[in-house]
Coordinates of C-alpha atoms in Angstrom, one line a residue:
X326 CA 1.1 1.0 16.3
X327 CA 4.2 3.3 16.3
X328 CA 4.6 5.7 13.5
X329 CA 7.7 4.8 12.5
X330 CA 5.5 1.2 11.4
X331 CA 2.7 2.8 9.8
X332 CA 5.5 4.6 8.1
X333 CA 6.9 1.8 6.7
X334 CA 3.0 0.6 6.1
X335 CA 2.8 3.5 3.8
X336 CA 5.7 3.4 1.9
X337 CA 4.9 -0.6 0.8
X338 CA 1.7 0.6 0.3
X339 CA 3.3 3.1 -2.6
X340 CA 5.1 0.6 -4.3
X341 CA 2.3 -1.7 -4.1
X342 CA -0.2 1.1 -5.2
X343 CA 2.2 1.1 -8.7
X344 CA 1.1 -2.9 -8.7
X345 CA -2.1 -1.8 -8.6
X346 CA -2.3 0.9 -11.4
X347 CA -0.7 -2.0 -13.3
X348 CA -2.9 -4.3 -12.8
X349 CA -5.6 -1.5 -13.2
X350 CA -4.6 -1.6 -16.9
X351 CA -5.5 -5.1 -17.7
X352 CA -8.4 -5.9 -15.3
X353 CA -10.6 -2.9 -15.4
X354 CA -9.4 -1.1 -19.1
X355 CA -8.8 -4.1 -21.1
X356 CA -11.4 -6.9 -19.0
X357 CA -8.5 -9.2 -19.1
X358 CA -7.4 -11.4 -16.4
X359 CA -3.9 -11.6 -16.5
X360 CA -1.4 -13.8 -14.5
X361 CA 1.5 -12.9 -16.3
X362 CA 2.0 -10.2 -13.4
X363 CA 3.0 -12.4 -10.7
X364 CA 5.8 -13.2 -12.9
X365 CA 6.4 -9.9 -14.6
X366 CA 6.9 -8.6 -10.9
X367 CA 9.9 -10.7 -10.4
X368 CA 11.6 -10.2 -13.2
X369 CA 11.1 -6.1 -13.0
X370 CA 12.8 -6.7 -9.8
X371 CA 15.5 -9.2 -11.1
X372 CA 16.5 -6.6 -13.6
X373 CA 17.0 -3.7 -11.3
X374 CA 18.8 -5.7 -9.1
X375 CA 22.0 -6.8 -11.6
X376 CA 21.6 -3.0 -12.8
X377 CA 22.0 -1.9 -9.7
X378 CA 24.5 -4.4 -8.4
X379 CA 26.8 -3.1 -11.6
X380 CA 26.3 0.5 -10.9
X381 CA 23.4 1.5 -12.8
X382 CA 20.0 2.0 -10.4
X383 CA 18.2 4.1 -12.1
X384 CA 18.6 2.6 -15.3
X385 CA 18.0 -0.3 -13.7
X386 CA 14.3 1.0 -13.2
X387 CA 13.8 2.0 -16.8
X388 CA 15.4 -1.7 -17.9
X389 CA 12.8 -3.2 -15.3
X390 CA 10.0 -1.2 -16.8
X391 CA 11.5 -2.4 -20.5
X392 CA 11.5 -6.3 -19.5
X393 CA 8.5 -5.9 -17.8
X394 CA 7.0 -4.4 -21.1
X395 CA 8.4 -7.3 -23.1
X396 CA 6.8 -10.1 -20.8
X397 CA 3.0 -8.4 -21.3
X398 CA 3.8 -8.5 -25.4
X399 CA 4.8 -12.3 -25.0
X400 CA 1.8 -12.8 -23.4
X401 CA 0.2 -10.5 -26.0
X402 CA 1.5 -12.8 -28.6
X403 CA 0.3 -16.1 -27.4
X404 CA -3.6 -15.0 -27.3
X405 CA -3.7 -13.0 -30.4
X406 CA -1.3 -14.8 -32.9
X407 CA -0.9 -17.9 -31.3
X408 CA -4.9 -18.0 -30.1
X409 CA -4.4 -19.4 -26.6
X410 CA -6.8 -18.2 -24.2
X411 CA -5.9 -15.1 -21.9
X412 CA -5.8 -17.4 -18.8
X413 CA -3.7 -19.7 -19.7
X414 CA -1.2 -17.3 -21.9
X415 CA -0.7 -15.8 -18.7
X416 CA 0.3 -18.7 -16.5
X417 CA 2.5 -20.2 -19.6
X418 CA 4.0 -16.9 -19.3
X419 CA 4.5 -16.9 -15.7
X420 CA 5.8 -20.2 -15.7
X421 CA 8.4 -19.5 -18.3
X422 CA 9.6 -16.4 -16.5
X423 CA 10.6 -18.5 -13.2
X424 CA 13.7 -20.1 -15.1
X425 CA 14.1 -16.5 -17.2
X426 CA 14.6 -14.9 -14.1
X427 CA 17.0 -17.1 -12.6
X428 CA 19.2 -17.0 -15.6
X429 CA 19.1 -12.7 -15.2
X430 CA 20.5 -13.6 -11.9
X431 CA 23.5 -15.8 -13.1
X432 CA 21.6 -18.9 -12.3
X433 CA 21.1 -17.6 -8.2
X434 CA 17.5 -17.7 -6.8
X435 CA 18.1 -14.4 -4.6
X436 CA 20.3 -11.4 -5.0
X437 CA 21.5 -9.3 -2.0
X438 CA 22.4 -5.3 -3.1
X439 CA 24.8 -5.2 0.3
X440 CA 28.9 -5.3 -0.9
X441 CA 31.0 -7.1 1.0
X442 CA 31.2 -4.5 3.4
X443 CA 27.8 -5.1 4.1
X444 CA 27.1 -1.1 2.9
X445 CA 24.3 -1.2 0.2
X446 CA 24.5 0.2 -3.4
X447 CA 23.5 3.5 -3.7
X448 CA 19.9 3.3 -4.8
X449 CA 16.8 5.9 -5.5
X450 CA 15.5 4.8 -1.9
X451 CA 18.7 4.9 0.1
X452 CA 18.2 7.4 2.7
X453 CA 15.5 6.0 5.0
X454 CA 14.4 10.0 5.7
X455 CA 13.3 10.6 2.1
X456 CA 11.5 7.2 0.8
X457 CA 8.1 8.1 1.8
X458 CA 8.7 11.4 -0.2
X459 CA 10.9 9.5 -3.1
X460 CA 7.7 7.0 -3.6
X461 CA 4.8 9.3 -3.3
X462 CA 6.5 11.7 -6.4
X463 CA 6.8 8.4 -8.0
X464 CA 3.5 6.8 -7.8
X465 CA 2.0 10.6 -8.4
X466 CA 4.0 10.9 -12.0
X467 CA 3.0 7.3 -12.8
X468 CA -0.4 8.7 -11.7
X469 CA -0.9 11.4 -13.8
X470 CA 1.2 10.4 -17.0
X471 CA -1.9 7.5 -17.4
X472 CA -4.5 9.8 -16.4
X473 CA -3.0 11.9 -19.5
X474 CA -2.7 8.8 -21.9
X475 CA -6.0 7.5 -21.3
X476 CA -7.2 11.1 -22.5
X477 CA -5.7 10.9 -25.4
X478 CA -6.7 9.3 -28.9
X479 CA -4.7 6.1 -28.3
X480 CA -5.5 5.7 -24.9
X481 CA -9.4 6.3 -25.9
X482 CA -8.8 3.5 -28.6
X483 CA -7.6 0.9 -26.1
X484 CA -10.1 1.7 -23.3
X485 CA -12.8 1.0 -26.4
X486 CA -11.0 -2.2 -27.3
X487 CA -12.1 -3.4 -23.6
X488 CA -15.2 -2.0 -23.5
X489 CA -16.4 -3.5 -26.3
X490 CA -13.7 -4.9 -28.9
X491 CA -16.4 -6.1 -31.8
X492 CA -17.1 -2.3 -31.8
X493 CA -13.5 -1.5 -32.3
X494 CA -13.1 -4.4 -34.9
X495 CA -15.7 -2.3 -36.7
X496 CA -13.8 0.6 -36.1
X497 CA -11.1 -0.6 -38.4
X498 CA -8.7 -0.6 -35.4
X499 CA -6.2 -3.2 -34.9
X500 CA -7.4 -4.9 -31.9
X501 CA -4.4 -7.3 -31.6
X502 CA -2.2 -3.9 -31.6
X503 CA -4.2 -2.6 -28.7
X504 CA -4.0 -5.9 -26.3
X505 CA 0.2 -5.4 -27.3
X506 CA -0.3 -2.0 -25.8
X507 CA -2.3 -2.9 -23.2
X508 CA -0.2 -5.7 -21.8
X509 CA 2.9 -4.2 -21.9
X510 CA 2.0 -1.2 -20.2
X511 CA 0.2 -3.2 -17.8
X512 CA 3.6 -5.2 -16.6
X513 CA 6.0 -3.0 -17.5
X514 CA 3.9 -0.8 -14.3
X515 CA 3.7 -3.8 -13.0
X516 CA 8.1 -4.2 -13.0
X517 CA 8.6 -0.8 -11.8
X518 CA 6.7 -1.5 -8.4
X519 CA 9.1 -5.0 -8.4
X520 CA 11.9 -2.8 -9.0
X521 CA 11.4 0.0 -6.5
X522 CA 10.7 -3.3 -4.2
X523 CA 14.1 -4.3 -4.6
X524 CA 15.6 -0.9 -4.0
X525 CA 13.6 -0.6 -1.3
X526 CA 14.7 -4.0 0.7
X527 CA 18.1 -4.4 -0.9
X528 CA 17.4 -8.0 -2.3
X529 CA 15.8 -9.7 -5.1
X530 CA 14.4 -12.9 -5.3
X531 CA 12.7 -14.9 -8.0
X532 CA 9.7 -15.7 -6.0
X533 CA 9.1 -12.4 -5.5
X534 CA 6.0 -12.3 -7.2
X535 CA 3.9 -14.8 -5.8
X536 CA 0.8 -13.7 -5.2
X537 CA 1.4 -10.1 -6.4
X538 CA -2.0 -10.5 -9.0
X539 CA -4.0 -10.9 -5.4
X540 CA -2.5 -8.6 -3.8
X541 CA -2.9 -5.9 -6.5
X542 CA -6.2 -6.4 -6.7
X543 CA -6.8 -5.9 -3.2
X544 CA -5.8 -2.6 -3.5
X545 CA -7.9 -2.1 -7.0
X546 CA -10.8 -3.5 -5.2
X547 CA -10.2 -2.0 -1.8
X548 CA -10.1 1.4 -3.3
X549 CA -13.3 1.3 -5.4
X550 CA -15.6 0.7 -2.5
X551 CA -14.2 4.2 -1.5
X552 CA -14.2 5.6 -5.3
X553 CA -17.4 4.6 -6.6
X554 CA -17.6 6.7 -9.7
X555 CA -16.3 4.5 -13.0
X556 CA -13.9 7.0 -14.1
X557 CA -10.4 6.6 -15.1
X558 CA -9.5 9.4 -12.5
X559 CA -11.5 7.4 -10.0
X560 CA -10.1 4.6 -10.7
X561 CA -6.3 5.7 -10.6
X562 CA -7.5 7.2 -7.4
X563 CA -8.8 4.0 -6.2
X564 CA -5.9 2.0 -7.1
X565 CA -3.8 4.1 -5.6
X566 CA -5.4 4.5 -1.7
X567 CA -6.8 1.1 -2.0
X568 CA -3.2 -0.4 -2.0
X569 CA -2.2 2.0 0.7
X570 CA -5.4 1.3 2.8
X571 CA -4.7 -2.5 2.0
X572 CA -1.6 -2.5 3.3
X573 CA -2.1 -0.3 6.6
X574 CA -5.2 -3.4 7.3
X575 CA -2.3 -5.8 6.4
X576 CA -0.1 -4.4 9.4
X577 CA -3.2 -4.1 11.8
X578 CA -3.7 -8.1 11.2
X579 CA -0.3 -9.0 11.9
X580 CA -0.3 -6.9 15.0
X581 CA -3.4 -8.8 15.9
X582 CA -1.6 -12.1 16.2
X583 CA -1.7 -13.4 12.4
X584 CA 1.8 -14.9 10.9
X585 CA 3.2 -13.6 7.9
X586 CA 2.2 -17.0 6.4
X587 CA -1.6 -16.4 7.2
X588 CA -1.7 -13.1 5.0
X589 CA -2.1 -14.5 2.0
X590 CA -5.1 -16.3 3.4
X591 CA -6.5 -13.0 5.0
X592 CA -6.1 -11.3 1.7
X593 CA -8.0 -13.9 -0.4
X594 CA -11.0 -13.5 2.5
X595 CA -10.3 -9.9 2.1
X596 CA -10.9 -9.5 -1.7
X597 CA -13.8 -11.9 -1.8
X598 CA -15.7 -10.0 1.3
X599 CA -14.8 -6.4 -0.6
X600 CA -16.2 -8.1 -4.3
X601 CA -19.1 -9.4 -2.7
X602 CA -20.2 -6.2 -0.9
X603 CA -21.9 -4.9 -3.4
X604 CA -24.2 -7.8 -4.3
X605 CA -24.4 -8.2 -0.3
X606 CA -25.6 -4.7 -0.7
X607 CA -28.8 -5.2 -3.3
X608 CA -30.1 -7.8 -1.6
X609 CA -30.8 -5.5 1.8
X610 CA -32.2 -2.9 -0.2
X611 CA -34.3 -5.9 -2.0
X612 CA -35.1 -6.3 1.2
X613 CA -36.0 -3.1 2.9
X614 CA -38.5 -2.3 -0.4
X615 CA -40.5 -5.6 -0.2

């Protein structure tokens, strides 16, 4: 492969590692599955893109991160005051975003960020020379900001509420306050990668985020057969190179002859070889000791 394409392979792996310390959030902090990120993903990206369309691009990635925020408290909402179950307060979630995100694009499925003389808007990821540079100081603050949160009292309190929440409940902390927290930090990441997508490719479209939950936890997973220690450094490590390393194996396949619409397919096979590796792993030393 050229380098000018594992270039490109690195900088999608970026914005797809900020997916992944999203997702990070809910599925290995809180235990939750949540699918309101495929959803959440689209409409970070949505956001930006009439921000940016009306002159605005980097507030358009704070707004992204806002709405994104908002869609993890809705979902918040339905499983602690509306007692739906995580699962499927995610998917009504998703589901309801769809139409949302058509109506932030004055009722068009896709966006294009090109004027009419086919020049794109100035965005944060313009010049083709700096992106890879642009992303990695991104995904780096992202990085360290929740390494720094998770240290402090509140973000101790919300790694305890997924740990083990009848503990907290004990505590006399507001659990339902901490699965708000949680799920709102967790997409609004989640829009900011969807965002910097959309800067990135000049266009947004509402189906954007299909498959996004797979594909960030690829990376999660990916990353934590590399990262073994269950820290939160570790993991914000492993999130972070797994995506990266995900994405560079994602390139190599399609080199190898796979079409775009067999990836999603290879990265199903992927995540369910790298989740199994470890069970595949005690049963040979099992084994090797009888």
């Amino acid at each position: 492969m050229s380098a000018a394409i594992l270039t490109k392979a690195c900088e999608l792996g970026l914005i797809f590692a900020i997916l992944s310390l999203g997702e990070y959030i809910s599925f290995r902090v809180m235990d939750t599955p949540d699918l309101t990120v495929d959803g959440s993903y689209a409409t970070g990206g949505c956001v930006c893109a009439m921000c940016t369309l009306a002159g605005h691009p980097l507030l358009g990635i704070l707004a992204g991160f806002i709405a994104g925020c908002l869609c993890g408290c809705v979902t918040a909402f339905l499983q602690t005051k509306m007692r739906i179950q995580p699962l499927l307060a995610g998917i009504l979630t998703m589901n309801a975003l769809y139409s949302i995100n058509i109506r932030i694009m004055n009722g068009a499925p896709n966006v294009s960020l090109f004027s009419s003389s086919l020049k794109p808007t100035w965005t944060l990821l313009s010049d083709a020379n700096t992106q890879l540079y642009v992303l990695a100081a991104i995904v780096l603050v992202i990085g360290l900001l929740m390494f720094w949160f998770f240290k402090t009292n509140l973000g101790l309190m919300l790694r305890a509420a997924g740990n083990n929440e009848e503990m907290i409940k004990a505590s006399s902390i507001n659990v339902d306050v901490m699965k708000f927290l949680g799920l709102g930090l967790s997409n609004g990441i989640v829009a900011v990668s969807g965002a910097l997508l959309v800067q990135y490719q000049n266009f947004a479209d509402v189906t954007s985020g299909t498959g996004m939950l797979v594909l960030g936890l690829a990376g999660i997973i990916v990353g934590e057969t590399i990262f073994r220690r269950h820290t939160v450094g570790a993991g914000i490590l492993a999130s972070v190179f797994g995506a990266v390393i995900y994405r560079l194996l994602y390139t190599f396949a399609l080199k190898l002859g796979f079409a775009a619409t067999d990836m999603n397919m290879v990265s199903a096979v992927l995540v369910a070889v790298t989740i199994s590796i470890p069970y595949l792993q005690s049963l040979r030393r099992k084994k090797h000791h009888a």
